[in-house]
mmCIF file of C-alpha atoms in Angstrom:
data_model
loop_
_atom_site.group_PDB
_atom_site.id
_atom_site.type_symbol
_atom_site.label_atom_id
_atom_site.label_comp_id
_atom_site.label_asym_id
_atom_site.label_seq_id
_atom_site.Cartn_x
_atom_site.Cartn_y
_atom_site.Cartn_z
ATOM 1 C CA ASN Y 1 -14.168 -11.532 -3.329
ATOM 2 C CA ILE Y 2 -16.076 -12.008 -5.952
ATOM 3 C CA PHE Y 3 -13.544 -15.773 -6.124
ATOM 4 C CA THR Y 4 -11.896 -17.141 -2.374
ATOM 5 C CA LEU Y 5 -10.173 -20.097 -2.384
ATOM 6 C CA SER Y 6 -12.260 -21.510 -0.354
ATOM 7 C CA SER Y 7 -15.636 -20.890 -2.177
ATOM 8 C CA HIS Y 8 -13.717 -22.828 -4.972
ATOM 9 C CA SER Y 9 -12.780 -25.824 -2.954
ATOM 10 C CA ILE Y 10 -16.103 -25.845 -1.524
ATOM 11 C CA CYS Y 11 -17.724 -26.017 -5.817
ATOM 12 C CA PHE Y 12 -15.143 -28.922 -6.649
ATOM 13 C CA PHE Y 13 -15.403 -31.140 -4.238
ATOM 14 C CA SER Y 14 -19.453 -31.201 -4.057
ATOM 15 C CA TYR Y 15 -19.166 -31.315 -7.673
ATOM 16 C CA PHE Y 16 -16.343 -34.508 -7.641
ATOM 17 C CA THR Y 17 -18.500 -35.799 -4.953
ATOM 18 C CA LEU Y 18 -21.841 -36.357 -6.597
ATOM 19 C CA GLN Y 19 -20.181 -37.528 -9.337
ATOM 20 C CA LEU Y 20 -18.693 -40.056 -7.864
ATOM 21 C CA ILE Y 21 -21.688 -41.479 -5.902
ATOM 22 C CA SER Y 22 -23.073 -41.082 -9.728
ATOM 23 C CA LEU Y 23 -21.162 -43.059 -11.467
ATOM 24 C CA SER Y 24 -20.496 -46.394 -8.486
ATOM 25 C CA LEU Y 25 -18.414 -46.841 -5.220
ATOM 26 C CA SER Y 26 -15.441 -47.926 -6.961
ATOM 27 C CA PRO Y 27 -15.217 -45.023 -10.271
ATOM 28 C CA SER Y 28 -11.688 -46.538 -12.483
ATOM 29 C CA PRO Y 29 -9.007 -44.104 -13.072
ATOM 30 C CA SER Y 30 -10.782 -42.697 -16.359
ATOM 31 C CA ASP Y 31 -13.513 -42.221 -14.876
ATOM 32 C CA LEU Y 32 -11.844 -40.009 -12.053
ATOM 33 C CA PHE Y 33 -9.443 -38.136 -14.987
ATOM 34 C CA HIS Y 34 -12.857 -37.667 -16.914
ATOM 35 C CA LEU Y 35 -14.380 -35.371 -14.059
ATOM 36 C CA PHE Y 36 -11.625 -33.762 -13.118
ATOM 37 C CA GLU Y 37 -10.869 -32.783 -16.652
ATOM 38 C CA GLU Y 38 -14.781 -31.717 -17.020
ATOM 39 C CA LYS Y 39 -14.512 -29.658 -13.385
ATOM 40 C CA MET Y 40 -11.312 -27.931 -14.672
ATOM 41 C CA GLU Y 41 -12.932 -26.321 -17.874
ATOM 42 C CA SER Y 42 -15.704 -24.865 -16.366
ATOM 43 C CA CYS Y 43 -13.671 -23.131 -13.918
ATOM 44 C CA PRO Y 44 -12.656 -19.243 -13.805
ATOM 45 C CA SER Y 45 -8.114 -19.274 -14.992
ATOM 46 C CA VAL Y 46 -5.334 -17.002 -16.453
ATOM 47 C CA LYS Y 47 -3.111 -18.258 -19.446
ATOM 48 C CA ASN Y 48 -0.467 -15.921 -17.948
ATOM 49 C CA ILE Y 49 0.047 -13.574 -14.635
ATOM 50 C CA LEU Y 50 2.978 -10.648 -15.617
ATOM 51 C CA LEU Y 51 5.214 -8.137 -13.661
ATOM 52 C CA LEU Y 52 6.737 -5.902 -16.504
ATOM 53 C CA ASP Y 53 8.813 -2.432 -15.962
ATOM 54 C CA SER Y 54 7.925 0.360 -17.380
ATOM 55 C CA GLU Y 55 10.150 -0.603 -20.804
ATOM 56 C CA GLY Y 56 8.642 -3.108 -21.237
ATOM 57 C CA ASN Y 57 11.502 -5.759 -19.104
ATOM 58 C CA ARG Y 58 10.160 -9.215 -16.940
ATOM 59 C CA VAL Y 59 10.621 -8.272 -14.100
ATOM 60 C CA ALA Y 60 8.449 -11.449 -13.068
ATOM 61 C CA VAL Y 61 6.160 -13.592 -15.229
ATOM 62 C CA LYS Y 62 4.430 -17.054 -14.960
ATOM 63 C CA TYR Y 63 2.669 -18.730 -17.493
ATOM 64 C CA PHE Y 64 -0.223 -21.343 -17.260
ATOM 65 C CA SER Y 65 -0.894 -22.049 -20.671
ATOM 66 C CA ASN Y 66 1.356 -23.693 -24.063
ATOM 67 C CA ASP Y 67 -0.354 -20.828 -26.229
ATOM 68 C CA TRP Y 68 3.226 -19.675 -26.293
ATOM 69 C CA PRO Y 69 5.553 -22.647 -26.177
ATOM 70 C CA THR Y 70 9.364 -20.668 -26.735
ATOM 71 C CA HIS Y 71 11.009 -18.857 -25.049
ATOM 72 C CA SER Y 72 10.309 -16.125 -27.540
ATOM 73 C CA ALA Y 73 7.097 -16.713 -28.269
ATOM 74 C CA LYS Y 74 6.309 -15.210 -24.805
ATOM 75 C CA LEU Y 75 9.251 -12.193 -25.279
ATOM 76 C CA ALA Y 76 7.292 -11.545 -28.265
ATOM 77 C CA PHE Y 77 3.293 -11.385 -25.975
ATOM 78 C CA GLU Y 78 5.288 -9.233 -23.465
ATOM 79 C CA ARG Y 79 6.608 -7.496 -26.382
ATOM 80 C CA SER Y 80 2.843 -6.644 -27.879
ATOM 81 C CA VAL Y 81 1.162 -6.897 -24.457
ATOM 82 C CA PHE Y 82 3.944 -3.637 -23.064
ATOM 83 C CA THR Y 83 3.613 -2.544 -26.319
ATOM 84 C CA LYS Y 84 -0.360 -1.997 -26.789
ATOM 85 C CA THR Y 85 -0.611 -0.623 -22.995
ATOM 86 C CA MET Y 86 2.306 1.525 -22.266
ATOM 87 C CA LYS Y 87 0.213 4.276 -23.182
ATOM 88 C CA THR Y 88 -3.037 4.495 -21.213
ATOM 89 C CA ASN Y 89 -3.118 5.420 -18.605
ATOM 90 C CA ALA Y 90 -3.882 3.002 -15.846
ATOM 91 C CA ARG Y 91 -2.313 3.972 -12.191
ATOM 92 C CA SER Y 92 -5.939 5.108 -10.431
ATOM 93 C CA GLU Y 93 -7.643 1.957 -11.983
ATOM 94 C CA ALA Y 94 -7.379 -1.269 -13.695
ATOM 95 C CA GLU Y 95 -7.796 -0.976 -17.665
ATOM 96 C CA ILE Y 96 -8.617 -3.643 -20.007
ATOM 97 C CA ALA Y 97 -7.617 -4.132 -23.327
ATOM 98 C CA MET Y 98 -8.058 -7.052 -25.888
ATOM 99 C CA LEU Y 99 -5.384 -8.393 -27.776
ATOM 100 C CA ASP Y 100 -5.817 -11.137 -30.894
ATOM 101 C CA SER Y 101 -8.254 -13.961 -28.450
ATOM 102 C CA TYR Y 102 -6.974 -12.477 -25.205
ATOM 103 C CA THR Y 103 -8.557 -9.810 -22.013
ATOM 104 C CA ILE Y 104 -5.996 -8.901 -20.944
ATOM 105 C CA VAL Y 105 -6.446 -6.617 -17.498
ATOM 106 C CA TYR Y 106 -3.378 -4.000 -16.242
ATOM 107 C CA ARG Y 107 -2.832 -1.324 -13.753
ATOM 108 C CA PHE Y 108 0.276 0.751 -13.475
ATOM 109 C CA VAL Y 109 2.423 1.877 -10.383
ATOM 110 C CA GLN Y 110 5.764 3.326 -10.403
ATOM 111 C CA ASP Y 111 7.380 2.259 -12.905
ATOM 112 C CA LEU Y 112 6.250 -1.656 -12.797
ATOM 113 C CA HIS Y 113 3.229 -2.710 -15.337
ATOM 114 C CA PHE Y 114 1.280 -5.619 -13.640
ATOM 115 C CA PHE Y 115 -1.120 -7.733 -16.140
ATOM 116 C CA VAL Y 116 -3.044 -10.470 -15.561
ATOM 117 C CA THR Y 117 -4.482 -12.412 -19.634
ATOM 118 C CA SER Y 118 -6.918 -15.366 -20.224
ATOM 119 C CA SER Y 119 -8.838 -15.997 -23.107
ATOM 120 C CA ASP Y 120 -11.376 -13.559 -24.339
ATOM 121 C CA ASP Y 121 -14.494 -15.437 -23.063
ATOM 122 C CA GLU Y 122 -13.836 -15.062 -19.153
ATOM 123 C CA ASN Y 123 -15.759 -13.011 -17.378
ATOM 124 C CA GLU Y 124 -13.941 -9.794 -17.062
ATOM 125 C CA LEU Y 125 -15.084 -9.323 -13.236
ATOM 126 C CA ILE Y 126 -12.900 -11.853 -12.295
ATOM 127 C CA LEU Y 127 -9.671 -11.136 -14.019
ATOM 128 C CA ALA Y 128 -9.940 -7.593 -12.593
ATOM 129 C CA ASN Y 129 -9.764 -9.230 -9.174
ATOM 130 C CA VAL Y 130 -6.867 -11.349 -8.695
ATOM 131 C CA LEU Y 131 -5.108 -7.525 -10.670
ATOM 132 C CA GLN Y 132 -6.335 -6.805 -7.172
ATOM 133 C CA GLY Y 133 -5.227 -9.022 -5.733
ATOM 134 C CA PHE Y 134 -1.194 -9.628 -7.047
ATOM 135 C CA TYR Y 135 -1.384 -5.851 -6.714
ATOM 136 C CA ASP Y 136 -2.363 -4.932 -3.273
ATOM 137 C CA ALA Y 137 -0.522 -7.901 -1.998
ATOM 138 C CA VAL Y 138 3.277 -7.335 -4.026
ATOM 139 C CA GLY Y 139 2.449 -4.471 -1.396
ATOM 140 C CA GLN Y 140 2.309 -5.568 1.469
ATOM 141 C CA ILE Y 141 5.110 -7.705 0.203
ATOM 142 C CA LEU Y 142 6.256 -4.937 -0.513
ATOM 143 C CA ARG Y 143 5.892 -2.349 2.439
ATOM 144 C CA ASN Y 144 4.077 -0.174 -0.048
ATOM 145 C CA GLU Y 145 8.016 0.465 -1.905
ATOM 146 C CA VAL Y 146 5.526 -0.905 -5.222
ATOM 147 C CA GLU Y 147 8.894 -0.024 -7.917
ATOM 148 C CA LYS Y 148 11.381 -2.693 -9.640
ATOM 149 C CA ARG Y 149 14.139 -2.272 -7.440
ATOM 150 C CA THR Y 150 12.613 -3.684 -4.923
ATOM 151 C CA ALA Y 151 10.601 -6.213 -6.823
ATOM 152 C CA LEU Y 152 13.795 -7.369 -7.634
ATOM 153 C CA GLU Y 153 15.971 -7.828 -4.605
ATOM 154 C CA ASN Y 154 12.288 -9.503 -3.166
ATOM 155 C CA LEU Y 155 11.778 -11.856 -6.621
ATOM 156 C CA ASP Y 156 11.255 -15.225 -4.807
ATOM 157 C CA LEU Y 157 8.636 -13.776 -2.645
ATOM 158 C CA ILE Y 158 6.626 -11.966 -6.226
ATOM 159 C CA LEU Y 159 6.728 -15.576 -7.608
ATOM 160 C CA LEU Y 160 5.609 -16.816 -4.646
ATOM 161 C CA CYS Y 161 3.032 -14.804 -4.549
ATOM 162 C CA ILE Y 162 1.827 -15.479 -7.676
ATOM 163 C CA ASP Y 163 2.098 -19.782 -6.772
ATOM 164 C CA GLU Y 164 -0.400 -18.593 -4.066
ATOM 165 C CA ILE Y 165 -3.075 -17.324 -6.335
ATOM 166 C CA VAL Y 166 -3.039 -19.418 -9.251
ATOM 167 C CA ASP Y 167 -2.021 -22.675 -9.487
ATOM 168 C CA GLY Y 168 -2.035 -24.339 -13.511
ATOM 169 C CA GLY Y 169 -4.238 -21.581 -14.511
ATOM 170 C CA ILE Y 170 -7.131 -21.779 -11.848
ATOM 171 C CA ILE Y 171 -7.065 -19.201 -9.645
ATOM 172 C CA LEU Y 172 -7.070 -20.658 -6.369
ATOM 173 C CA GLU Y 173 -6.629 -17.529 -4.364
ATOM 174 C CA THR Y 174 -7.180 -13.029 -4.413
ATOM 175 C CA ASP Y 175 -7.972 -11.558 -0.381
ATOM 176 C CA ALA Y 176 -4.276 -10.408 -0.713
ATOM 177 C CA SER Y 177 -3.848 -10.246 3.297
ATOM 178 C CA VAL Y 178 -4.618 -14.333 2.124
ATOM 179 C CA ILE Y 179 -1.975 -14.537 -0.331
ATOM 180 C CA ALA Y 180 0.768 -12.083 1.077
ATOM 181 C CA GLY Y 181 0.437 -14.443 4.801
ATOM 182 C CA LYS Y 182 0.919 -17.642 3.357
ATOM 183 C CA VAL Y 183 4.299 -16.146 1.656
ATOM 184 C CA ALA Y 184 5.078 -14.987 4.582
ATOM 185 C CA SER Y 185 4.687 -17.952 6.205
ATOM 186 C CA ASN Y 186 5.650 -19.796 3.612
ATOM 187 C CA SER Y 187 9.505 -17.856 3.639
ATOM 188 C CA ASP Y 188 9.979 -18.272 6.985
ATOM 189 C CA ASP Y 189 9.530 -21.836 7.700
ATOM 190 C CA GLY Y 190 9.198 -23.009 4.048
ATOM 191 C CA SER Y 191 7.087 -25.598 4.042
ATOM 192 C CA LEU Y 192 2.881 -25.254 3.715
ATOM 193 C CA LEU Y 193 -0.317 -25.385 7.019
ATOM 194 C CA ILE Y 194 -2.268 -28.445 6.150
ATOM 195 C CA SER Y 195 -4.936 -25.654 5.732
ATOM 196 C CA ASP Y 196 -3.183 -24.169 3.188
ATOM 197 C CA HIS Y 197 -3.121 -27.562 0.625
ATOM 198 C CA ASN Y 198 -3.850 -26.048 -2.772
ATOM 199 C CA ILE Y 199 -5.756 -27.819 -5.543
ATOM 200 C CA SER Y 200 -3.200 -30.202 -7.003
ATOM 201 C CA GLN Y 201 -2.164 -30.911 -3.356
ATOM 202 C CA ALA Y 202 -5.760 -32.058 -2.563
ATOM 203 C CA LEU Y 203 -6.235 -33.655 -5.390
ATOM 204 C CA ALA Y 204 -3.147 -36.635 -4.699
ATOM 205 C CA THR Y 205 -4.704 -36.935 -1.234
ATOM 206 C CA ALA Y 206 -8.472 -37.841 -3.506
ATOM 207 C CA ARG Y 207 -6.033 -40.258 -5.642
ATOM 208 C CA GLU Y 208 -4.551 -41.893 -2.356
ATOM 209 C CA HIS Y 209 -8.188 -42.184 -1.049
ATOM 210 C CA PHE Y 210 -9.397 -43.561 -3.712
ATOM 211 C CA ALA Y 211 -6.651 -46.375 -4.792
ATOM 212 C CA ARG Y 212 -7.029 -47.856 -0.963
ATOM 213 C CA SER Y 213 -10.431 -47.423 -1.476
ATOM 214 C CA PHE Y 214 -9.871 -49.989 -4.650
ATOM 215 C CA LEU Y 215 -7.809 -52.682 -3.132
ATOM 216 C CA LYS Y 216 -9.864 -53.444 0.040
#
């Protein structure tokens, strides 16, 4: 894989630790927030993940950006994406489209259209890897019956799948087997294993650690 959770985590926390050392032994909350924002800006990210049907209607969508602040704005974007790509042949492999200031990587299977959107300066290979991870994970979750009917019957699992791939726009995981495994684990017992903490949970733990250090 081009991008995985483990490599992202190592990169992020190595950077975070070095910057904390350079600041002070007891960094202020504002210092921590500034470092977090600085690092997040340099991380590969996506603005939305869309799963539409063959008529452009929603099946499962998640947005990670305020570029589309209203429900109607989101629907209008989805219609524009569908209209721009509907006549292309993206069934054997992923295709790339540019729409306004966005890069969209997409692929079709049966009556489902998969899309990953990011800014026009994002690395297209990373976006293609995210799309492939999503596409393959859905295939595993649906036991290769990748069509609108089975997708709607398992909508909760598909939304969990997106959550395992992206958190707040930041790419966490692109390995389809890992994604599908986490979705299966979460749906079975309703809880995450410690080893499955996402970036948000890890940062919450870090905040607690630093808060305790301030009280010593």
